[in-house]
Coordinates of N, CA and C in Angstrom, one line a residue:
M18 N 1.0 -1.1 0.1 CA 0.1 0.1 -0.3 C 0.8 1.4 0.3
S19 N 0.6 2.0 -0.8 CA 1.3 3.5 -1.1 C 0.9 4.3 0.1
M20 N 1.7 5.1 0.7 CA 1.7 6.1 1.9 C 1.5 7.5 1.3
H21 N 0.9 8.4 1.6 CA 1.1 9.8 1.1 C 1.1 10.9 2.4
R22 N 2.0 11.4 2.0 CA 2.2 12.6 3.3 C 1.2 13.6 3.0
K23 N 0.8 14.1 4.5 CA -0.2 14.9 4.7 C 0.2 16.3 5.2
T24 N -0.2 17.1 5.5 CA 0.0 18.3 6.3 C -1.4 18.9 6.9
I25 N -1.5 18.6 8.4 CA -2.8 19.1 9.0 C -2.1 20.4 10.4
T26 N -3.4 21.3 10.2 CA -3.1 21.8 11.4 C -4.0 21.7 12.5
L27 N -3.5 21.9 13.5 CA -4.4 21.5 14.9 C -4.3 22.6 16.2
T28 N -5.6 22.8 16.4 CA -5.4 23.7 17.8 C -4.3 23.3 19.0
E29 N -3.8 24.3 19.8 CA -3.2 23.7 20.8 C -4.1 22.7 21.6
Q30 N -5.4 22.5 22.0 CA -6.0 21.8 22.7 C -6.2 20.4 22.0
Q31 N -6.2 20.5 20.5 CA -6.2 19.2 19.9 C -4.9 18.5 19.4
N32 N -3.9 19.3 19.7 CA -2.4 19.0 19.6 C -2.2 18.2 21.3
G33 N -2.4 18.7 22.1 CA -2.4 18.1 23.4 C -3.4 16.9 23.4
W34 N -4.1 16.8 22.7 CA -5.3 15.5 23.0 C -4.3 14.7 22.2
V35 N -3.9 14.8 21.2 CA -2.9 13.4 20.0 C -2.0 13.2 21.1
K36 N -1.3 14.1 21.8 CA -0.1 13.8 22.2 C -0.5 13.0 23.5
A37 N -1.6 13.5 24.2 CA -2.0 12.1 25.5 C -2.7 10.8 25.0
Q38 N -2.9 10.7 23.9 CA -3.2 9.5 23.8 C -2.1 8.9 23.1
I39 N -0.7 9.3 22.4 CA 0.1 8.8 22.2 C 0.9 8.4 23.8
E40 N 1.3 9.0 24.6 CA 1.4 9.1 25.9 C 0.9 7.9 26.5
S41 N -0.3 7.7 26.3 CA -1.2 6.8 26.9 C -0.8 5.3 26.6
G42 N -0.3 5.2 25.2 CA 0.3 3.8 24.9 C -0.5 3.3 23.9
H43 N -1.9 4.1 23.5 CA -2.8 3.7 22.7 C -2.3 3.7 21.0
F44 N -1.4 4.6 20.7 CA -0.7 4.7 19.6 C 0.5 4.7 19.9
G45 N 1.3 4.6 18.6 CA 2.7 4.8 18.6 C 3.2 6.5 18.2
N46 N 2.5 7.4 17.0 CA 2.5 8.3 16.7 C 1.3 9.0 16.3
D47 N 1.6 10.4 15.9 CA 0.7 11.1 15.5 C -0.2 10.4 14.1
S48 N 0.1 10.0 13.4 CA 0.2 9.2 12.0 C -1.2 8.3 12.3
E49 N -0.3 7.1 13.3 CA -1.0 5.9 13.8 C -2.7 6.4 14.5
Y50 N -2.5 7.6 15.0 CA -4.0 7.7 15.6 C -4.6 8.6 14.7
I51 N -4.4 9.6 13.8 CA -5.1 9.9 12.7 C -5.5 8.7 11.5
R52 N -4.6 7.7 11.6 CA -5.3 6.7 10.2 C -6.5 5.7 11.1
D53 N -6.4 6.0 12.6 CA -7.1 5.1 13.4 C -8.5 6.0 13.2
L54 N -8.7 7.0 13.3 CA -9.6 8.1 13.5 C -10.5 7.9 12.2
I55 N -9.4 8.1 10.7 CA -10.0 7.7 9.6 C -10.9 6.5 9.6
R56 N -10.3 5.3 9.9 CA -10.9 4.2 9.8 C -12.2 3.9 10.8
R57 N -12.5 4.7 11.9 CA -13.5 4.6 12.6 C -14.6 5.4 12.1
D58 N -14.2 7.2 11.1 CA -15.0 7.3 10.4 C -15.6 6.5 9.3
Q59 N -14.8 6.0 8.9 CA -15.3 5.1 7.5 C -16.2 4.0 7.8
Q60 N -16.0 3.4 9.2 CA -16.4 2.6 9.4 C -18.0 2.7 10.0
A61 N -18.2 4.0 11.0 CA -19.6 4.7 11.1 C -20.1 5.1 10.2
K62 N -19.6 5.9 8.7 CA -20.3 6.1 7.3 C -20.7 4.8 6.8
Q63 N -20.2 3.6 6.9 CA -20.4 2.2 6.5 C -21.8 2.1 7.0
R64 N -21.9 1.8 8.5 CA -22.9 1.3 9.5 C -23.8 2.3 9.2
L65 N -23.9 3.6 8.9 CA -24.5 4.4 8.8 C -25.4 4.4 7.4
A66 N -25.0 4.1 6.6 CA -25.3 3.7 5.0 C -26.2 2.4 5.2
I67 N -25.6 0.9 5.6 CA -26.1 0.2 6.2 C -27.9 0.0 6.7
L68 N -27.8 1.2 7.5 CA -28.8 1.4 8.5 C -29.9 2.6 7.5
R69 N -29.2 3.0 6.9 CA -30.4 3.8 5.8 C -31.3 3.1 5.2
E70 N -30.2 2.0 4.6 CA -30.7 0.8 3.1 C -31.8 -0.3 4.1
A71 N -31.8 -0.3 5.1 CA -32.4 -0.9 6.0 C -33.8 -0.1 6.2
L72 N -33.4 0.7 6.7 CA -34.9 1.7 6.7 C -35.2 1.8 5.7
V73 N -35.2 2.0 4.2 CA -35.6 2.1 3.3 C -36.4 0.9 2.9
E74 N -35.5 -0.3 3.0 CA -36.1 -1.4 2.9 C -37.4 -1.8 4.0
G75 N -37.7 -1.3 5.2 CA -38.7 -1.3 5.6 C -39.8 -0.5 5.3
E76 N -39.4 0.6 5.0 CA -40.5 1.5 4.5 C -41.3 0.8 3.3
S77 N -40.7 0.4 2.4 CA -41.1 -0.2 1.2 C -41.2 -1.6 1.2
S78 N -41.4 -2.3 2.8 CA -42.1 -3.7 2.7 C -43.6 -3.8 2.8
G79 N -44.5 -2.4 2.6 CA -45.8 -2.9 2.6 C -46.2 -2.4 4.3
N80 N -47.7 -2.3 4.6 CA -48.4 -2.0 5.5 C -47.8 -2.5 6.6
P81 N -47.8 -1.8 7.8 CA -47.2 -2.6 9.2 C -48.5 -3.3 10.0
N82 N -48.3 -4.7 10.1 CA -49.0 -5.2 11.2 C -48.8 -5.1 12.9
P83 N -50.2 -4.8 13.3 CA -50.3 -4.5 14.4 C -49.0 -5.2 15.4
L84 N -48.3 -4.8 16.4 CA -47.7 -5.7 17.8 C -48.4 -6.7 18.7
D85 N -47.9 -7.7 18.8 CA -48.7 -8.4 19.9 C -47.4 -8.6 20.7
I86 N -47.6 -7.9 21.9 CA -46.6 -7.7 23.2 C -46.2 -9.1 23.6
S87 N -47.5 -9.8 23.7 CA -47.6 -11.1 24.8 C -46.6 -12.2 24.1
A88 N -47.2 -12.0 22.4 CA -46.5 -13.0 21.9 C -45.0 -12.6 21.5
I89 N -44.4 -11.5 21.6 CA -43.0 -11.0 21.3 C -42.3 -11.6 22.9
K90 N -42.7 -11.0 24.0 CA -42.5 -11.6 25.4 C -41.9 -13.2 25.4
A91 N -43.2 -13.6 25.0 CA -42.8 -15.2 25.0 C -42.1 -15.6 24.1
A92 N -42.3 -15.3 23.2 CA -41.1 -15.9 21.8 C -39.6 -15.3 23.0
G93 N -39.4 -14.6 23.3 CA -38.1 -13.8 23.9 C -38.0 -14.7 25.2
R94 N -39.0 -15.2 26.0 CA -38.6 -16.1 27.1 C -38.8 -17.6 26.6
K95 N -39.2 -17.8 25.3 CA -38.7 -19.1 24.6 C -37.0 -19.2 24.6
R96 N -36.9 -17.7 23.8 CA -35.1 -18.0 23.5 C -34.8 -18.4 24.7
I97 N -34.7 -17.3 25.5 CA -34.0 -17.2 26.8 C -33.7 -18.7 27.6
K98 N -34.8 -19.4 27.5 CA -34.9 -20.9 27.9 C -34.0 -21.9 26.9
A99 N -34.2 -21.3 25.8 CA -33.4 -22.5 24.7 C -31.9 -22.2 25.1
V100 N -31.4 -21.3 25.7 CA -29.8 -20.8 25.7 C -29.5 -21.6 27.2
D101 N -30.5 -21.3 28.2 CA -30.0 -22.1 29.6 C -30.2 -23.7 29.0

C-alpha cells in the first residue's frame, strides 16, 4: 500500500489531545492516531449507510401489522430458556 504525506493544522487543545493518546500507549505516533480516526469514520459511515438501506427496505415492505406484545415477550422467554 502506498503512503501519502499530508500536512494538517491543529489547535493547541487538539495537539495536546493527540499527544495524550500517544503518551497513554494507545498509539505509537500522530499518524497512527489520525489513521485510526479515519478508519473509525469510514466504519461509522458504512454502518449509517447500512442502517439507511434497512430503513428504506422496511418502509417499502408494505403496511405494518399490529404488534402483539404478549407474543413478543413469550418468544423472548422461549429463546432465553433455549439458551439455558
